[in-house]
Coordinates of C-alpha atoms in Angstrom, one line a residue:
M156 CA 20.7 30.7 -21.0
A157 CA 23.2 28.2 -22.2
S158 CA 23.7 27.6 -26.0
T159 CA 20.8 26.2 -27.9
W160 CA 20.2 22.5 -26.9
G161 CA 20.2 20.0 -29.8
D162 CA 23.5 21.0 -31.6
S163 CA 25.0 17.6 -30.7
V164 CA 22.0 15.4 -29.6
T165 CA 21.0 12.2 -31.5
G166 CA 18.3 12.3 -34.1
E167 CA 16.4 9.8 -31.8
A168 CA 16.6 12.3 -28.9
E169 CA 15.3 15.1 -31.1
A170 CA 12.5 13.0 -32.3
A171 CA 11.5 12.0 -28.6
V172 CA 11.7 15.7 -27.6
R173 CA 9.2 16.7 -30.3
R174 CA 6.8 13.9 -29.5
L175 CA 6.9 14.5 -25.7
R176 CA 6.6 18.3 -26.2
D177 CA 3.5 17.7 -28.3
G178 CA 2.1 15.3 -25.9
M179 CA 2.7 17.6 -22.8
E180 CA 0.7 20.3 -24.5
R181 CA -2.3 18.0 -25.2
G182 CA -2.6 16.1 -21.8
V183 CA -1.2 14.9 -18.6
L184 CA 1.6 12.3 -18.4
S185 CA 0.1 8.9 -17.4
F186 CA 2.0 6.6 -15.0
P187 CA 0.1 3.3 -15.1
L188 CA 0.0 0.9 -12.1
T189 CA 1.5 -2.4 -12.5
S190 CA -1.1 -5.2 -12.0
F191 CA -0.6 -8.0 -9.5
H192 CA -2.7 -11.1 -8.6
D193 CA -3.7 -11.5 -4.9
D194 CA -0.7 -13.8 -4.3
G195 CA 1.6 -11.0 -5.5
S196 CA 2.5 -12.5 -8.9
L197 CA 2.4 -10.3 -11.9
D198 CA -1.0 -10.1 -13.7
P199 CA 0.0 -9.3 -17.4
E200 CA -3.5 -9.3 -18.7
G201 CA -4.7 -7.0 -16.0
F202 CA -2.0 -4.7 -16.8
R203 CA -2.8 -4.8 -20.4
A204 CA -6.4 -3.9 -19.7
H205 CA -5.4 -1.1 -17.3
V206 CA -3.0 0.4 -19.8
A207 CA -5.6 0.2 -22.6
A208 CA -8.1 2.1 -20.3
Q209 CA -5.5 4.7 -19.6
L210 CA -4.7 5.2 -23.3
A211 CA -8.3 5.6 -24.1
T212 CA -8.4 8.8 -22.1
A213 CA -5.8 10.6 -24.2
P214 CA -2.8 11.3 -22.0
G215 CA 0.2 13.1 -23.4
A216 CA 2.6 10.1 -22.9
V217 CA 2.6 6.9 -20.9
F218 CA 5.4 6.0 -18.3
P219 CA 5.3 2.3 -17.3
A220 CA 7.3 0.7 -14.7
C221 CA 8.1 4.0 -12.8
G222 CA 7.5 4.9 -9.2
T223 CA 3.7 4.6 -9.4
G224 CA 4.2 1.4 -11.3
E225 CA 6.3 -0.1 -8.5
F226 CA 9.5 -0.4 -10.6
F227 CA 11.4 -1.1 -7.4
S228 CA 9.5 -4.4 -6.8
L229 CA 9.9 -5.9 -10.4
D230 CA 12.4 -8.4 -11.5
E231 CA 13.8 -8.2 -15.0
D232 CA 11.5 -10.7 -16.6
E233 CA 8.4 -8.8 -15.1
Y234 CA 9.9 -5.6 -16.2
R235 CA 10.2 -6.9 -19.7
Q236 CA 6.6 -8.1 -19.8
V237 CA 5.4 -4.6 -18.5
V238 CA 7.2 -2.3 -21.0
T239 CA 6.5 -4.7 -23.9
I240 CA 2.8 -4.6 -23.1
A241 CA 2.8 -0.8 -22.8
V242 CA 4.5 -0.4 -26.1
Q243 CA 2.1 -2.9 -27.8
E244 CA -0.9 -1.0 -26.4
A245 CA 0.5 2.4 -27.4
G246 CA 1.0 1.2 -30.8
G247 CA 3.2 4.3 -31.6
R248 CA 0.3 6.6 -31.0
L249 CA 2.0 8.3 -28.1
P250 CA 5.5 8.2 -26.5
V251 CA 6.3 5.4 -24.1
V252 CA 8.8 6.2 -21.5
A253 CA 10.0 3.5 -19.2
G254 CA 11.7 3.7 -15.7
V255 CA 15.1 2.4 -15.1
G256 CA 17.2 2.7 -11.8
Y257 CA 19.4 1.4 -9.1
G258 CA 23.2 1.7 -9.9
W259 CA 24.3 2.4 -13.4
A260 CA 25.2 -1.2 -14.2
Q261 CA 21.7 -2.4 -13.2
A262 CA 20.0 0.5 -15.0
A263 CA 21.8 -0.4 -18.1
R264 CA 20.5 -4.0 -18.0
F265 CA 16.8 -2.5 -17.7
A266 CA 17.7 0.0 -20.5
R267 CA 18.6 -2.9 -22.8
I268 CA 15.3 -4.7 -22.1
A269 CA 13.5 -1.4 -22.7
E270 CA 15.3 -1.0 -26.0
E271 CA 14.3 -4.4 -27.1
A272 CA 10.7 -3.8 -26.2
G273 CA 10.7 -0.6 -28.3
V274 CA 10.1 2.2 -25.8
D275 CA 10.8 5.7 -26.9
A276 CA 12.8 7.0 -23.9
L277 CA 13.8 6.2 -20.3
L278 CA 13.2 8.0 -17.0
V279 CA 16.3 7.5 -14.7
L280 CA 14.9 7.0 -11.3
P281 CA 17.1 8.1 -8.2
H282 CA 20.0 5.6 -7.7
Y283 CA 19.9 3.1 -4.7
L284 CA 20.4 4.2 -1.1
V285 CA 23.6 6.2 -0.9
A286 CA 24.1 9.9 -0.9
A287 CA 26.6 11.1 -3.6
P288 CA 28.4 14.2 -4.7
Q289 CA 27.4 16.2 -7.8
E290 CA 30.5 14.6 -9.7
G291 CA 28.9 11.3 -9.0
L292 CA 25.4 12.2 -10.0
V293 CA 26.7 13.4 -13.4
A294 CA 28.9 10.2 -13.8
Q295 CA 25.8 8.0 -13.0
L296 CA 24.0 9.5 -16.1
E297 CA 27.1 9.3 -18.2
Q298 CA 27.5 5.7 -17.5
I299 CA 23.8 4.9 -18.4
A300 CA 24.0 7.1 -21.5
A301 CA 27.0 5.4 -22.8
R302 CA 25.2 2.0 -22.6
T303 CA 21.9 2.9 -24.4
R304 CA 20.8 4.6 -27.6
L305 CA 17.6 5.6 -25.8
P306 CA 17.0 9.3 -24.9
L307 CA 17.1 9.8 -21.0
I308 CA 15.3 12.0 -18.7
A309 CA 16.9 12.5 -15.3
Y310 CA 14.8 12.3 -12.2
Q311 CA 15.8 14.3 -9.1
R312 CA 14.1 13.6 -5.8
G313 CA 15.3 11.9 -2.6
Q314 CA 19.1 11.8 -2.6
V315 CA 19.4 13.3 -6.1
A316 CA 19.4 17.0 -6.5
Y317 CA 21.4 18.7 -9.3
T318 CA 23.1 22.1 -9.1
A319 CA 23.0 24.5 -12.1
A320 CA 26.5 23.6 -13.0
S321 CA 25.6 19.8 -13.0
L322 CA 22.5 20.5 -15.0
R323 CA 24.5 22.1 -17.7
R324 CA 26.9 19.0 -17.7
I325 CA 24.1 16.5 -18.0
A326 CA 22.3 18.6 -20.7
A327 CA 25.5 18.3 -22.7
I328 CA 25.3 14.4 -22.7
P329 CA 23.9 13.8 -26.3
N330 CA 20.9 11.6 -25.3
V331 CA 19.9 13.4 -22.0
I332 CA 16.8 15.2 -23.0
G333 CA 15.2 16.5 -19.8
L334 CA 14.7 16.6 -16.0
K335 CA 11.8 15.5 -13.9
D336 CA 11.7 17.3 -10.5
G337 CA 10.4 15.9 -7.4
H338 CA 11.8 18.2 -4.8
S339 CA 9.4 21.1 -5.2
D340 CA 12.2 23.5 -4.3
L341 CA 11.1 26.3 -6.7
D342 CA 14.3 28.5 -6.0
R343 CA 16.5 25.7 -7.1
L344 CA 14.3 24.8 -9.9
Q345 CA 14.2 28.3 -11.3
R346 CA 18.0 28.2 -11.3
L347 CA 18.0 25.0 -13.2
T348 CA 15.5 26.2 -15.9
L349 CA 17.6 29.3 -16.4
A350 CA 20.9 27.2 -16.7
A351 CA 19.4 24.7 -19.2
P352 CA 19.8 25.1 -22.9
E353 CA 16.8 26.0 -25.0
G354 CA 14.7 23.0 -25.9
F355 CA 15.6 21.0 -22.7
L356 CA 12.5 19.4 -21.1
F357 CA 11.3 19.9 -17.6
F358 CA 8.6 17.9 -15.8
N359 CA 6.8 18.5 -12.5
G360 CA 7.3 15.2 -10.7
A361 CA 5.9 16.3 -7.2
S362 CA 3.7 13.8 -5.4
T363 CA 0.2 14.6 -6.3
A364 CA 1.6 17.1 -8.8
E365 CA -1.6 19.0 -9.4
I366 CA -1.2 20.6 -6.0
Q367 CA 1.8 22.5 -7.1
A368 CA 1.1 22.7 -10.9
R369 CA 0.4 26.4 -10.9
A370 CA 3.6 27.1 -8.8
Y371 CA 5.7 25.0 -11.2
A372 CA 4.3 26.7 -14.3
T373 CA 5.5 30.1 -12.9
V374 CA 9.1 28.9 -13.1
G375 CA 8.6 27.5 -16.7
V376 CA 7.6 24.0 -15.9
P377 CA 3.9 23.5 -16.9
A378 CA 4.1 19.7 -17.7
Y379 CA 3.3 17.4 -14.9
S380 CA 2.8 13.6 -14.2
S381 CA -0.5 12.6 -12.6
A382 CA -1.0 9.8 -10.3
V383 CA -4.9 10.6 -10.2
H384 CA -5.0 9.8 -13.9
A385 CA -4.2 6.1 -12.9
F386 CA -7.6 5.9 -11.1
A387 CA -9.7 8.9 -12.2
P388 CA -8.7 10.2 -15.5
E389 CA -12.0 12.2 -15.6
I390 CA -10.7 14.3 -12.6
A391 CA -7.1 14.5 -13.9
N392 CA -8.2 15.6 -17.4
A393 CA -10.8 18.1 -16.0
F394 CA -8.1 19.7 -13.8
F395 CA -5.7 19.8 -16.8
A396 CA -8.3 21.5 -18.9
A397 CA -9.2 24.0 -16.2
L398 CA -5.6 24.9 -15.6
R399 CA -4.9 25.3 -19.3
D400 CA -8.0 27.3 -20.1
G401 CA -7.4 29.5 -17.0
D402 CA -3.8 30.0 -18.1
G403 CA -2.7 29.1 -14.6
G404 CA -4.5 32.1 -13.0
D405 CA -7.6 32.3 -10.9
N406 CA -9.9 29.7 -12.3
K407 CA -12.9 28.6 -10.3
D408 CA -12.9 24.9 -11.6
T409 CA -9.2 24.7 -10.6
E410 CA -9.8 26.1 -7.2
R411 CA -12.8 23.9 -6.6
L412 CA -10.9 20.7 -7.5
L413 CA -8.0 21.6 -5.6
R414 CA -9.9 22.6 -2.5
D415 CA -12.4 19.7 -2.5
F416 CA -10.5 16.8 -3.9
Y417 CA -6.7 17.2 -4.2
V418 CA -5.9 18.9 -0.9
P419 CA -8.0 16.2 1.1
L420 CA -6.3 13.5 -1.1
V421 CA -2.9 14.7 0.1
E422 CA -4.0 14.8 3.6
L423 CA -5.1 11.3 3.3
R424 CA -1.9 10.3 1.4
D425 CA 0.1 11.7 4.1
R426 CA -1.2 9.5 6.8
V427 CA 0.9 6.5 6.1
P428 CA 4.3 6.1 4.3
G429 CA 3.9 4.5 0.9
Y430 CA 0.2 5.6 0.5
A431 CA 1.4 7.8 -2.6
V432 CA 1.3 4.4 -4.4
S433 CA -1.0 2.2 -2.3
L434 CA -3.9 4.7 -2.3
V435 CA -3.8 5.1 -6.0
K436 CA -4.0 1.3 -6.5
A437 CA -6.8 1.2 -3.8
A438 CA -8.8 3.8 -5.6
A439 CA -8.4 2.1 -9.0
R440 CA -9.6 -1.1 -7.4
L441 CA -12.7 0.8 -6.1
R442 CA -13.4 1.6 -9.7
G443 CA -13.1 -2.1 -10.8
R444 CA -9.7 -1.7 -12.5
P445 CA -7.7 -5.0 -12.5
V446 CA -4.6 -3.7 -10.7
G447 CA -4.6 -5.9 -7.6
P448 CA -2.7 -5.1 -4.3
V449 CA 0.7 -3.6 -3.7
R450 CA 3.8 -5.5 -3.2
A451 CA 5.8 -5.3 0.1
P452 CA 7.3 -3.2 1.6
L453 CA 4.1 -1.1 0.6
T454 CA 0.9 -2.0 2.3
D455 CA -2.7 -1.6 1.3
P456 CA -4.8 1.0 3.0
S457 CA -6.7 0.2 6.3
A458 CA -10.4 -0.3 6.2
G459 CA -10.9 3.2 7.8
D460 CA -8.6 4.9 5.2
L461 CA -10.2 3.0 2.5
A462 CA -13.6 4.2 3.5
D463 CA -12.4 7.8 3.6
L464 CA -10.8 7.4 0.1
E465 CA -14.0 5.9 -1.4
A466 CA -15.9 9.0 0.0
L467 CA -13.4 11.4 -1.4
L468 CA -13.3 9.7 -4.7
T469 CA -17.0 10.0 -5.0
T470 CA -16.8 13.6 -4.2
G471 CA -14.2 14.2 -6.7
L472 CA -16.0 12.3 -9.5
D473 CA -19.2 14.2 -8.7
L474 CA -17.3 17.5 -9.2
V475 CA -16.4 16.6 -12.8
G476 CA -19.9 15.0 -13.5
A477 CA -18.6 11.4 -13.3
A478 CA -19.7 8.4 -11.2
L479 CA -17.8 5.8 -9.2

Protein backbone atom coordinates (compact mmCIF):
# COMPACT_ATOMS: atom_id res chain seq x y z
CA MET A 1 0.00 0.00 0.00
CA ALA A 2 1.23 3.45 -0.88
CA SER A 3 1.22 6.23 1.69
CA THR A 4 -2.17 7.42 2.93
CA TRP A 5 -3.99 9.34 0.24
CA GLY A 6 -5.15 12.79 1.19
CA ASP A 7 -1.95 14.33 2.50
CA SER A 8 -1.74 16.73 -0.44
CA VAL A 9 -5.27 16.77 -1.88
CA THR A 10 -7.47 19.84 -1.97
CA GLY A 11 -10.22 20.40 0.56
CA GLU A 12 -12.77 20.21 -2.23
CA ALA A 13 -11.43 16.80 -3.27
CA GLU A 14 -11.62 15.52 0.31
CA ALA A 15 -15.20 16.70 0.60
CA ALA A 16 -16.14 15.02 -2.68
CA VAL A 17 -14.57 11.76 -1.54
CA ARG A 18 -16.53 11.81 1.72
CA ARG A 19 -19.83 12.48 -0.04
CA LEU A 20 -19.21 9.88 -2.74
CA ARG A 21 -18.13 7.24 -0.25
CA ASP A 22 -21.27 7.84 1.79
CA GLY A 23 -23.44 7.67 -1.32
CA MET A 24 -21.75 4.50 -2.58
CA GLU A 25 -22.65 2.75 0.65
CA ARG A 26 -26.30 3.79 0.41
CA GLY A 27 -27.20 3.10 -3.21
CA VAL A 28 -26.25 2.52 -6.81
CA LEU A 29 -24.64 5.24 -8.92
CA SER A 30 -27.20 6.70 -11.33
CA PHE A 31 -26.23 7.57 -14.93
CA PRO A 32 -29.26 9.36 -16.37
CA LEU A 33 -30.14 9.32 -20.05
CA THR A 34 -30.08 12.55 -22.04
CA SER A 35 -33.51 13.34 -23.47
CA PHE A 36 -33.94 14.19 -27.15
CA HIS A 37 -37.00 15.12 -29.20
CA ASP A 38 -37.94 12.92 -32.14
CA ASP A 39 -36.09 15.30 -34.47
CA GLY A 40 -32.87 14.75 -32.48
CA SER A 41 -32.85 18.13 -30.72
CA LEU A 42 -32.23 18.32 -26.97
CA ASP A 43 -35.31 18.06 -24.75
CA PRO A 44 -34.35 19.95 -21.56
CA GLU A 45 -37.69 19.54 -19.83
CA GLY A 46 -37.82 15.84 -20.63
CA PHE A 47 -34.36 15.50 -19.13
CA ARG A 48 -35.40 17.44 -16.05
CA ALA A 49 -38.35 15.11 -15.51
CA HIS A 50 -36.15 12.05 -16.03
CA VAL A 51 -33.51 13.24 -13.54
CA ALA A 52 -36.17 14.12 -10.97
CA ALA A 53 -37.61 10.63 -11.27
CA GLN A 54 -34.14 9.11 -10.89
CA LEU A 55 -33.37 11.15 -7.81
CA ALA A 56 -36.67 10.13 -6.20
CA THR A 57 -35.37 6.53 -6.06
CA ALA A 58 -32.42 7.41 -3.78
CA PRO A 59 -29.27 6.71 -5.80
CA GLY A 60 -25.88 7.25 -4.19
CA ALA A 61 -24.82 9.88 -6.74
CA VAL A 62 -25.85 11.10 -10.18
CA PHE A 63 -23.54 11.17 -13.21
CA PRO A 64 -25.05 13.27 -16.04
CA ALA A 65 -23.56 13.57 -19.53
CA CYS A 66 -21.48 10.40 -19.32
CA GLY A 67 -21.51 7.34 -21.60
CA THR A 68 -25.11 6.34 -20.89
CA GLY A 69 -26.04 10.01 -21.24
CA GLU A 70 -24.51 10.18 -24.75
CA PHE A 71 -21.83 12.72 -23.83
CA PHE A 72 -20.16 12.02 -27.16
CA SER A 73 -23.14 13.46 -29.06
CA LEU A 74 -23.57 16.70 -27.09
CA ASP A 75 -22.29 20.12 -28.11
CA GLU A 76 -21.10 22.52 -25.44
CA ASP A 77 -24.38 24.42 -25.12
CA GLU A 78 -26.35 21.17 -24.75
CA TYR A 79 -23.82 19.93 -22.22
CA ARG A 80 -24.26 23.13 -20.21
CA GLN A 81 -28.01 22.65 -20.12
CA VAL A 82 -27.76 18.99 -19.11
CA VAL A 83 -25.30 19.44 -16.24
CA THR A 84 -27.04 22.59 -15.00
CA ILE A 85 -30.39 20.80 -14.83
CA ALA A 86 -28.82 17.87 -12.97
CA VAL A 87 -27.30 20.21 -10.38
CA GLN A 88 -30.56 22.08 -9.97
CA GLU A 89 -32.58 18.90 -9.48
CA ALA A 90 -30.04 17.40 -7.07
CA GLY A 91 -30.18 20.56 -4.99
CA GLY A 92 -27.08 19.57 -3.02
CA ARG A 93 -28.73 16.42 -1.67
CA LEU A 94 -26.23 14.08 -3.34
CA PRO A 95 -23.07 14.42 -5.43
CA VAL A 96 -23.29 15.33 -9.12
CA VAL A 97 -20.40 14.05 -11.24
CA ALA A 98 -20.36 15.20 -14.88
CA GLY A 99 -18.53 13.56 -17.75
CA VAL A 100 -15.74 15.28 -19.68
CA GLY A 101 -13.63 13.88 -22.49
CA TYR A 102 -11.88 14.01 -25.86
CA GLY A 103 -8.37 15.52 -25.77
CA TRP A 104 -7.32 17.48 -22.70
CA ALA A 105 -7.93 20.86 -24.33
CA GLN A 106 -11.55 20.05 -25.12
CA ALA A 107 -12.01 18.26 -21.79
CA ALA A 108 -10.88 21.44 -20.05
CA ARG A 109 -13.59 23.41 -21.90
CA PHE A 110 -16.26 21.01 -20.67
CA ALA A 111 -14.72 21.14 -17.19
CA ARG A 112 -15.12 24.94 -17.09
CA ILE A 113 -18.77 24.60 -18.05
CA ALA A 114 -19.27 21.99 -15.33
CA GLU A 115 -17.59 24.25 -12.76
CA GLU A 116 -19.92 27.10 -13.66
CA ALA A 117 -22.92 24.77 -13.36
CA GLY A 118 -21.86 23.76 -9.84
CA VAL A 119 -21.11 20.04 -10.23
CA ASP A 120 -19.15 18.30 -7.48
CA ALA A 121 -16.65 16.30 -9.55
CA LEU A 122 -15.80 15.12 -13.06
CA LEU A 123 -15.55 11.68 -14.67
CA VAL A 124 -12.77 11.80 -17.27
CA LEU A 125 -13.95 9.60 -20.13
CA PRO A 126 -11.37 7.88 -22.39
CA HIS A 127 -9.65 10.24 -24.79
CA TYR A 128 -10.55 10.31 -28.46
CA LEU A 129 -9.49 7.60 -30.93
CA VAL A 130 -5.73 7.09 -30.57
CA ALA A 131 -3.82 4.58 -28.47
CA ALA A 132 -1.29 6.17 -26.14
CA PRO A 133 1.61 5.11 -23.90
CA GLN A 134 1.39 5.25 -20.12
CA GLU A 135 3.31 8.53 -20.03
CA GLY A 136 0.66 10.10 -22.24
CA LEU A 137 -2.24 8.71 -20.21
CA VAL A 138 -0.81 10.27 -17.06
CA ALA A 139 -0.08 13.56 -18.86
CA GLN A 140 -3.69 13.70 -20.11
CA LEU A 141 -4.97 13.72 -16.52
CA GLU A 142 -2.27 16.15 -15.40
CA GLN A 143 -3.27 18.61 -18.12
CA ILE A 144 -6.97 18.42 -17.24
CA ALA A 145 -6.30 18.63 -13.50
CA ALA A 146 -4.18 21.76 -14.00
CA ARG A 147 -7.15 23.48 -15.64
CA THR A 148 -9.95 22.77 -13.17
CA ARG A 149 -10.46 22.99 -9.43
CA LEU A 150 -12.93 20.10 -9.56
CA PRO A 151 -12.02 16.61 -8.31
CA LEU A 152 -11.43 14.09 -11.12
CA ILE A 153 -12.27 10.39 -11.46
CA ALA A 154 -10.28 8.66 -14.19
CA TYR A 155 -12.15 6.17 -16.36
CA GLN A 156 -10.23 3.28 -17.86
CA ARG A 157 -11.82 1.37 -20.69
CA GLY A 158 -11.20 1.03 -24.41
CA GLN A 159 -7.77 2.41 -25.21
CA VAL A 160 -7.13 3.57 -21.62
CA ALA A 161 -5.66 1.04 -19.18
CA TYR A 162 -3.34 2.11 -16.36
CA THR A 163 -0.45 0.14 -14.92
CA ALA A 164 0.13 0.08 -11.17
CA ALA A 165 2.99 2.54 -11.61
CA SER A 166 0.75 4.94 -13.53
CA LEU A 167 -1.99 4.56 -10.93
CA ARG A 168 0.43 5.73 -8.26
CA ARG A 169 1.28 8.76 -10.40
CA ILE A 170 -2.31 9.80 -11.09
CA ALA A 171 -3.23 9.27 -7.43
CA ALA A 172 -0.51 11.78 -6.57
CA ILE A 173 -2.27 14.50 -8.63
CA PRO A 174 -3.97 16.58 -5.91
CA ASN A 175 -7.49 16.60 -7.37
CA VAL A 176 -7.61 13.05 -8.79
CA ILE A 177 -9.76 11.09 -6.34
CA GLY A 178 -10.57 7.79 -7.96
CA LEU A 179 -10.69 5.34 -10.85
CA LYS A 180 -13.64 3.82 -12.65
CA ASP A 181 -12.85 0.52 -14.38
CA GLY A 182 -14.57 -0.78 -17.49
CA HIS A 183 -12.10 -3.49 -18.53
CA SER A 184 -13.18 -6.20 -16.06
CA ASP A 185 -9.64 -7.53 -15.93
CA LEU A 186 -9.66 -8.50 -12.27
CA ASP A 187 -5.98 -9.42 -12.20
CA ARG A 188 -5.04 -5.92 -13.38
CA LEU A 189 -7.64 -4.31 -11.15
CA GLN A 190 -6.38 -6.13 -8.05
CA ARG A 191 -2.88 -4.83 -8.80
CA LEU A 192 -4.28 -1.30 -9.06
CA THR A 193 -6.23 -1.47 -5.80
CA LEU A 194 -3.14 -2.76 -4.00
CA ALA A 195 -1.00 0.02 -5.51
CA ALA A 196 -3.44 2.78 -4.61
CA PRO A 197 -3.08 4.89 -1.49
CA GLU A 198 -5.60 4.43 1.30
CA GLY A 199 -8.75 6.42 0.64
CA PHE A 200 -8.53 6.40 -3.17
CA LEU A 201 -11.92 5.53 -4.70
CA PHE A 202 -12.63 2.69 -7.12
CA PHE A 203 -15.79 2.07 -9.14
CA ASN A 204 -17.06 -0.89 -11.15
CA GLY A 205 -17.87 0.58 -14.57
CA ALA A 206 -18.40 -2.64 -16.51
CA SER A 207 -21.27 -2.71 -18.98
CA THR A 208 -24.30 -4.01 -17.06
CA ALA A 209 -22.14 -3.83 -13.95
CA GLU A 210 -24.43 -5.97 -11.81
CA ILE A 211 -23.29 -9.07 -13.73
CA GLN A 212 -19.78 -8.66 -12.31
CA ALA A 213 -20.60 -6.86 -9.05
CA ARG A 214 -19.74 -9.82 -6.83
CA ALA A 215 -16.46 -10.45 -8.64
CA TYR A 216 -15.45 -6.79 -8.40
CA ALA A 217 -16.25 -6.77 -4.69
CA THR A 218 -13.77 -9.58 -4.10
CA VAL A 219 -10.91 -7.31 -5.23
CA GLY A 220 -12.11 -4.39 -3.11
CA VAL A 221 -14.42 -2.60 -5.55
CA PRO A 222 -18.02 -2.92 -4.30
CA ALA A 223 -19.39 0.35 -5.77
CA TYR A 224 -20.86 0.19 -9.26
CA SER A 225 -22.74 2.21 -11.84
CA SER A 226 -26.13 0.88 -12.93
CA ALA A 227 -27.55 1.48 -16.39
CA VAL A 228 -30.62 -0.52 -15.31
CA HIS A 229 -31.34 2.20 -12.75
CA ALA A 230 -32.07 4.55 -15.67
CA PHE A 231 -35.16 2.55 -16.66
CA ALA A 232 -35.95 0.18 -13.78
CA PRO A 233 -34.73 1.58 -10.47
CA GLU A 234 -36.95 -0.98 -8.72
CA ILE A 235 -34.80 -3.78 -10.18
CA ALA A 236 -31.50 -1.96 -9.66
CA ASN A 237 -32.29 -1.12 -6.04
CA ALA A 238 -33.57 -4.64 -5.29
CA PHE A 239 -30.34 -6.11 -6.64
CA PHE A 240 -28.23 -3.64 -4.65
CA ALA A 241 -30.10 -4.52 -1.46
CA ALA A 242 -29.84 -8.27 -2.10
CA LEU A 243 -26.12 -7.99 -2.79
CA ARG A 244 -25.56 -5.88 0.31
CA ASP A 245 -27.67 -8.02 2.60
CA GLY A 246 -26.07 -11.20 1.30
CA ASP A 247 -22.61 -9.70 1.81
CA GLY A 248 -21.74 -10.68 -1.76
CA GLY A 249 -22.16 -14.38 -1.08
CA ASP A 250 -24.79 -16.93 -1.99
CA ASN A 251 -28.05 -15.01 -1.98
CA LYS A 252 -31.16 -16.42 -3.66
CA ASP A 253 -32.54 -12.98 -4.61
CA THR A 254 -29.24 -12.05 -6.21
CA GLU A 255 -29.06 -15.35 -8.08
CA ARG A 256 -32.63 -15.08 -9.32
CA LEU A 257 -32.19 -11.54 -10.63
CA LEU A 258 -28.93 -12.44 -12.32
CA ARG A 259 -30.27 -15.61 -13.92
CA ASP A 260 -33.71 -14.39 -15.00
CA PHE A 261 -33.09 -10.73 -15.80
CA TYR A 262 -29.48 -9.53 -15.97
CA VAL A 263 -27.96 -12.38 -17.98
CA PRO A 264 -30.76 -12.31 -20.60
CA LEU A 265 -30.38 -8.52 -20.73
CA VAL A 266 -26.67 -8.85 -21.50
CA GLU A 267 -27.40 -11.43 -24.20
CA LEU A 268 -29.89 -9.01 -25.77
CA ARG A 269 -27.46 -6.11 -25.39
CA ASP A 270 -24.74 -8.02 -27.21
CA ARG A 271 -26.83 -8.51 -30.37
CA VAL A 272 -26.02 -5.08 -31.83
CA PRO A 273 -23.18 -2.60 -31.20
CA GLY A 274 -24.43 0.38 -29.22
CA TYR A 275 -27.28 -1.46 -27.56
CA ALA A 276 -25.61 -0.78 -24.18
CA VAL A 277 -27.15 2.69 -24.53
CA SER A 278 -30.00 2.34 -27.01
CA LEU A 279 -31.62 -0.61 -25.19
CA VAL A 280 -31.56 1.40 -21.98
CA LYS A 281 -33.29 4.30 -23.71
CA ALA A 282 -35.83 1.99 -25.33
CA ALA A 283 -36.63 0.40 -21.97
CA ALA A 284 -37.11 3.84 -20.44
CA ARG A 285 -39.51 4.76 -23.24
CA LEU A 286 -41.45 1.54 -22.63
CA ARG A 287 -42.04 2.82 -19.12
CA GLY A 288 -43.20 6.23 -20.34
CA ARG A 289 -40.03 8.12 -19.51
CA PRO A 290 -39.49 11.25 -21.65
CA VAL A 291 -36.04 10.35 -22.96
CA GLY A 292 -36.67 10.13 -26.71
CA PRO A 293 -34.47 8.34 -29.26
CA VAL A 294 -30.71 7.91 -29.39
CA ARG A 295 -28.59 10.08 -31.66
CA ALA A 296 -26.53 8.70 -34.51
CA PRO A 297 -24.23 6.85 -34.73
CA LEU A 298 -26.33 4.82 -32.28
CA THR A 299 -29.57 3.28 -33.54
CA ASP A 300 -32.79 2.42 -31.77
CA PRO A 301 -33.64 -1.29 -31.38
CA SER A 302 -35.43 -3.23 -34.10
CA ALA A 303 -39.09 -4.15 -33.62
CA GLY A 304 -38.13 -7.74 -32.79
CA ASP A 305 -35.51 -6.74 -30.25
CA LEU A 306 -37.90 -4.22 -28.74
CA ALA A 307 -40.50 -6.95 -28.24
CA ASP A 308 -37.89 -9.15 -26.55
CA LEU A 309 -36.86 -6.22 -24.36
CA GLU A 310 -40.45 -5.57 -23.27
CA ALA A 311 -40.93 -9.20 -22.32
CA LEU A 312 -37.67 -9.25 -20.36
CA LEU A 313 -38.49 -5.97 -18.62
CA THR A 314 -41.88 -7.33 -17.60
CA THR A 315 -40.17 -10.41 -16.16
CA GLY A 316 -37.61 -8.33 -14.25
CA LEU A 317 -40.21 -6.04 -12.76
CA ASP A 318 -42.36 -9.01 -11.77
CA LEU A 319 -39.38 -10.48 -9.91
CA VAL A 320 -39.26 -7.42 -7.64
CA GLY A 321 -43.02 -6.92 -7.35
CA ALA A 322 -43.29 -3.99 -9.74
CA ALA A 323 -45.23 -3.41 -12.94
CA LEU A 324 -44.40 -2.05 -16.37
